Tab-separated table of C-alpha atoms in Angstrom:
chain	number	residue	atom	x	y	z
A	1	ASP	CA	0.013	0.375	-0.287
A	2	LEU	CA	2.740	2.097	0.626
A	3	GLU	CA	4.649	1.742	-2.875
A	4	GLU	CA	0.907	2.248	-4.346
A	5	ARG	CA	0.617	5.603	-2.428
A	6	GLN	CA	4.418	6.544	-3.566
A	7	LYS	CA	3.464	5.904	-7.287
A	8	GLU	CA	0.567	8.069	-6.749
A	9	GLN	CA	2.227	10.556	-5.892
A	10	GLU	CA	5.028	10.568	-8.097
A	11	ASP	CA	1.578	10.445	-11.141
A	12	LEU	CA	0.592	13.622	-9.215
A	13	ILE	CA	3.440	15.710	-8.426
A	14	GLN	CA	4.559	14.727	-12.271
A	15	GLU	CA	0.497	16.387	-13.531
A	16	LEU	CA	1.422	18.892	-11.751
A	17	SER	CA	4.664	19.574	-13.070
A	18	ILE	CA	2.701	19.561	-16.672
A	19	VAL	CA	-0.337	22.244	-15.423
A	20	GLU	CA	1.946	24.404	-14.259
A	21	LYS	CA	4.275	24.629	-17.621
A	22	ASN	CA	1.318	26.043	-19.404
A	23	GLU	CA	2.090	29.324	-20.795
A	24	LEU	CA	-0.137	31.010	-18.820
A	25	PHE	CA	1.357	30.062	-15.620
A	26	ARG	CA	4.936	30.486	-17.064
A	27	GLU	CA	3.571	34.197	-17.763
A	28	GLN	CA	2.351	35.176	-14.983
A	29	GLU	CA	5.717	33.473	-12.588
A	30	LYS	CA	8.034	35.691	-14.970
A	31	GLN	CA	5.361	38.683	-14.325
A	32	GLU	CA	5.528	38.633	-10.912
A	33	ASP	CA	8.864	38.074	-10.578
A	34	ASN	CA	9.620	41.652	-12.380
A	35	LEU	CA	6.696	43.308	-10.028
A	36	ALA	CA	9.006	41.934	-7.125
A	37	LYS	CA	12.415	43.208	-8.342
A	38	LEU	CA	10.680	46.533	-9.049
A	39	ARG	CA	9.105	46.814	-6.114
A	40	MET	CA	12.538	46.207	-4.623
A	41	ASN	CA	14.294	48.510	-6.803
A	42	ILE	CA	11.922	51.329	-5.747
A	43	ASN	CA	12.051	50.692	-1.951
A	44	ASN	CA	15.686	50.734	-2.001
A	45	LYS	CA	15.369	54.604	-3.027
A	46	PHE	CA	13.384	54.677	0.474
A	47	GLY	CA	16.197	54.990	2.378
A	48	PHE	CA	15.027	57.972	4.210
A	49	LYS	CA	12.341	56.064	6.509
A	50	LYS	CA	14.160	55.773	9.166
A	51	ALA	CA	14.233	59.795	9.206
A	52	LEU	CA	10.657	59.210	8.606
A	53	LYS	CA	9.831	56.864	11.406
A	54	LYS	CA	11.692	59.554	13.899
A	55	LEU	CA	9.921	62.539	12.648
A	56	LYS	CA	6.730	60.653	12.415
A	57	PHE	CA	7.659	59.840	16.892
A	58	GLU	CA	8.267	63.220	17.304
A	59	LEU	CA	5.315	64.267	15.497
A	60	GLU	CA	3.143	62.486	18.613
A	61	LYS	CA	5.546	63.401	21.069
A	62	GLU	CA	4.360	67.239	19.993
A	63	THR	CA	7.953	67.778	20.163
A	64	ILE	CA	8.145	69.106	16.112
A	65	HIS	CA	5.183	70.968	14.779
A	66	ILE	CA	4.520	71.051	11.261
A	67	PRO	CA	2.079	72.906	9.350
A	68	ASN	CA	-0.367	70.949	7.046
A	69	ILE	CA	1.615	67.817	7.417
A	70	ASN	CA	-0.356	64.685	6.290
A	71	THR	CA	-0.113	62.355	8.960
A	72	PHE	CA	-2.364	59.682	8.117
A	73	PHE	CA	-0.349	59.761	4.988
A	74	LEU	CA	3.150	59.710	6.761
A	75	ARG	CA	1.680	56.295	8.613
A	76	ASP	CA	0.686	55.171	5.866
A	77	PHE	CA	3.712	55.164	3.885
A	78	LEU	CA	5.720	53.472	6.712
A	79	LYS	CA	2.992	50.856	6.765
A	80	ASN	CA	3.917	50.393	3.256
A	81	PRO	CA	5.679	52.659	1.166
A	82	ILE	CA	4.467	51.391	-2.400
A	83	ASN	CA	0.727	50.733	-2.014
A	84	SER	CA	0.451	54.214	-0.621
A	85	LEU	CA	2.622	55.522	-3.847
A	86	VAL	CA	0.274	53.226	-5.873
A	87	ASN	CA	-2.996	54.878	-4.735
A	88	GLU	CA	-2.036	58.578	-4.494
A	89	SER	CA	-3.295	60.798	-6.704
A	90	ARG	CA	-0.905	61.475	-10.305
A	91	ASP	CA	2.256	63.167	-9.513
A	92	LEU	CA	2.794	62.002	-5.808
A	93	PRO	CA	1.871	65.351	-4.099
A	94	LYS	CA	0.972	63.684	-0.625
A	95	PHE	CA	4.492	62.178	-1.088
A	96	SER	CA	6.192	65.222	-2.709
A	97	SER	CA	5.323	67.041	0.229
A	98	LEU	CA	6.345	65.105	2.615
A	99	LEU	CA	9.856	65.075	1.743
A	100	VAL	CA	10.070	68.440	1.444
A	101	GLN	CA	8.666	69.018	4.713
A	102	LEU	CA	11.423	66.568	6.361
A	103	ARG	CA	13.932	67.671	4.304
A	104	HIS	CA	13.438	70.945	5.890
A	105	VAL	CA	13.450	69.279	9.208
A	106	LEU	CA	16.967	67.875	8.709
A	107	GLU	CA	17.708	71.120	7.439
A	108	LYS	CA	17.096	72.747	10.333
A	109	ASN	CA	18.589	69.850	12.618
A	110	LYS	CA	14.926	68.798	14.373
A	111	LEU	CA	15.452	65.491	14.219
A	112	ASN	CA	19.026	65.319	15.759
A	113	LEU	CA	20.806	62.769	14.104
A	114	LYS	CA	23.998	62.421	13.405
A	115	THR	CA	25.570	64.566	10.528
A	116	GLU	CA	26.438	61.430	8.169
A	117	VAL	CA	22.898	60.529	8.628
A	118	LYS	CA	21.128	63.695	8.144
A	119	ASP	CA	23.465	64.141	5.240
A	120	LYS	CA	22.676	60.964	3.471
A	121	THR	CA	19.100	61.564	3.959
A	122	ILE	CA	18.622	64.804	2.788
A	123	HIS	CA	20.856	63.499	-0.179
A	124	GLN	CA	18.592	60.241	-0.598
A	125	ILE	CA	15.612	63.172	-0.843
A	126	ASN	CA	16.974	65.693	-3.265
A	127	ALA	CA	18.006	62.222	-5.593
A	128	ILE	CA	14.347	61.684	-5.832
A	129	PHE	CA	13.430	65.203	-6.963
A	130	ASP	CA	16.552	65.473	-9.419
A	131	GLU	CA	15.469	61.904	-11.005
A	132	LYS	CA	11.802	62.141	-11.117
A	133	THR	CA	11.751	58.447	-11.447
A	134	ILE	CA	9.064	57.110	-8.749
A	135	GLN	CA	6.203	58.146	-10.294
A	136	SER	CA	7.253	56.354	-13.474
A	137	ASP	CA	8.066	53.438	-11.688
A	138	ILE	CA	5.025	53.651	-9.503
A	139	ASP	CA	3.583	53.119	-13.465
A	140	LYS	CA	4.750	50.295	-13.894
A	141	ILE	CA	3.896	49.056	-10.408
A	142	LYS	CA	0.068	49.477	-12.106
A	143	GLU	CA	1.329	47.958	-15.204
A	144	LEU	CA	2.129	44.823	-13.684
A	145	ASN	CA	-0.545	44.403	-11.446
A	146	ASN	CA	-3.364	44.939	-14.292
A	147	LYS	CA	-1.028	42.275	-16.384
A	148	ILE	CA	-0.758	39.961	-13.630
A	149	ASN	CA	-4.465	40.316	-12.642
A	150	GLU	CA	-5.586	39.652	-16.600
A	151	LEU	CA	-3.274	36.680	-16.340
A	152	LYS	CA	-5.021	35.340	-13.384
A	153	LYS	CA	-8.574	35.919	-15.042
A	154	GLN	CA	-7.338	33.873	-18.311
A	155	ILE	CA	-6.716	30.997	-16.307
A	156	GLU	CA	-9.544	30.756	-14.296
A	157	GLN	CA	-11.134	30.722	-17.496
A	158	ALA	CA	-9.795	27.803	-18.570
A	159	GLY	CA	-10.167	26.242	-15.400
A	160	LEU	CA	-5.892	25.946	-14.651
A	161	ALA	CA	-6.630	27.455	-11.897
A	162	ILE	CA	-9.066	24.990	-10.328
A	163	ASN	CA	-7.120	22.256	-11.614
A	164	ARG	CA	-4.054	22.860	-10.095
A	165	GLU	CA	-5.557	23.299	-6.713
A	166	ASP	CA	-7.195	20.304	-7.328
A	167	ILE	CA	-3.571	17.880	-8.102
A	168	LYS	CA	-2.134	19.913	-4.663
A	169	ASN	CA	-5.019	18.985	-2.474
A	170	LYS	CA	-4.499	15.851	-3.939
A	171	ILE	CA	-0.946	15.705	-3.247
A	172	ALA	CA	-1.449	16.898	0.524
A	173	THR	CA	-4.116	14.466	1.278
A	174	ASN	CA	-1.735	11.505	-0.395
A	175	THR	CA	1.141	13.271	1.572
A	176	LEU	CA	-0.318	12.452	4.727
A	177	LYS	CA	-1.188	9.002	4.256
A	178	ILE	CA	2.149	8.049	3.250
A	179	GLU	CA	2.877	9.643	6.717
A	180	ARG	CA	1.004	7.979	8.198
A	181	LEU	CA	1.992	4.800	6.265
A	182	GLU	CA	5.383	5.402	6.963
A	183	ASN	CA	5.158	5.734	10.669
A	184	ASP	CA	3.211	2.562	11.276
A	185	LEU	CA	5.709	0.775	9.654
A	186	ASP	CA	9.013	2.061	11.798
A	187	ARG	CA	6.420	1.032	14.857
A	188	LYS	CA	5.938	-2.478	12.911
A	189	ASN	CA	9.602	-2.192	12.871
A	190	LYS	CA	10.866	-1.400	16.351
A	191	ASP	CA	7.915	-4.333	17.371
A	192	TYR	CA	9.545	-6.680	14.710
A	193	MET	CA	13.323	-5.567	16.969
A	194	ARG	CA	11.918	-5.382	20.192
A	195	TYR	CA	10.244	-9.268	20.146
A	196	LEU	CA	13.533	-10.523	18.035
A	197	SER	CA	15.324	-9.268	20.898
A	198	SER	CA	13.251	-10.660	23.481
A	199	ILE	CA	13.314	-14.168	21.759
A	200	LYS	CA	17.297	-14.027	21.276
A	201	ASN	CA	17.552	-13.881	25.448
A	202	GLU	CA	15.041	-16.572	25.713
A	203	ARG	CA	17.133	-18.683	23.035
A	204	GLU	CA	20.161	-17.719	25.601
A	205	GLU	CA	18.656	-18.473	28.533
A	206	PHE	CA	17.252	-21.945	26.993
A	207	GLN	CA	20.754	-22.675	25.498
A	208	LYS	CA	22.174	-22.280	28.786
A	209	SER	CA	19.413	-23.993	31.140
A	210	VAL	CA	20.429	-27.548	28.615
A	211	LYS	CA	23.927	-26.721	28.770
A	212	LYS	CA	24.488	-27.179	32.545
A	213	VAL	CA	21.740	-30.346	32.768
A	214	LEU	CA	22.777	-31.721	30.031
A	215	ASN	CA	26.554	-31.013	29.663
A	216	GLU	CA	26.132	-29.869	25.993
A	217	GLU	CA	26.613	-27.308	23.530
A	218	VAL	CA	22.678	-26.399	21.625
A	219	LYS	CA	22.129	-24.409	19.094
A	220	LEU	CA	18.900	-23.305	18.164
A	221	ASN	CA	17.371	-21.125	15.483
A	222	ILE	CA	15.110	-18.292	15.011
A	223	THR	CA	13.241	-18.485	11.816
A	224	PHE	CA	10.187	-15.829	10.793
A	225	SER	CA	7.631	-16.914	8.375
A	226	PHE	CA	5.717	-13.850	6.679
């Protein structure tokens, strides 16, 4: 039964591999990989998050007062920078305003950061304004999200998603059954070894008793029939 289950598992894994080689799945994986790389690239431009966290902390303590600062956007940005920008209006006015306010606070040294950290953060903010690539990066994020959603829709319509999920469920169920069978076999093997050890001990005692009575060496063989 264990061998049958293992063979069935191999067949299911092979079947899943064939399904996932479908062009739609491969394209989805490719676009999701592109999206992950782009998100990482954008996040790398946000080295000023440490200063923003310090700013948020000081604002909450009310040790710093900044007119018209959008604290809701500040909190959202710190939780998920990219999503907050994706949900921003064109040209990212809230983001731009926040950076200008942060730069002003840094230039006035109101966050009491080390000079090196402060200068580096100001440089990062200036680079964002100089390069002007964040909006185009966010546009690419939206474009990739749309592509992925469209691919998911096509996969769903083709019945591929249900088929893949069904195979995965079968693999998961079969895995549990295999584990139970393997555990059962392991338990039986341990029982067998304990039983064999017990018989060997009894044989040894019997052979000693015979030798004591008959003064002869007697050897008993242990044979199992299955």
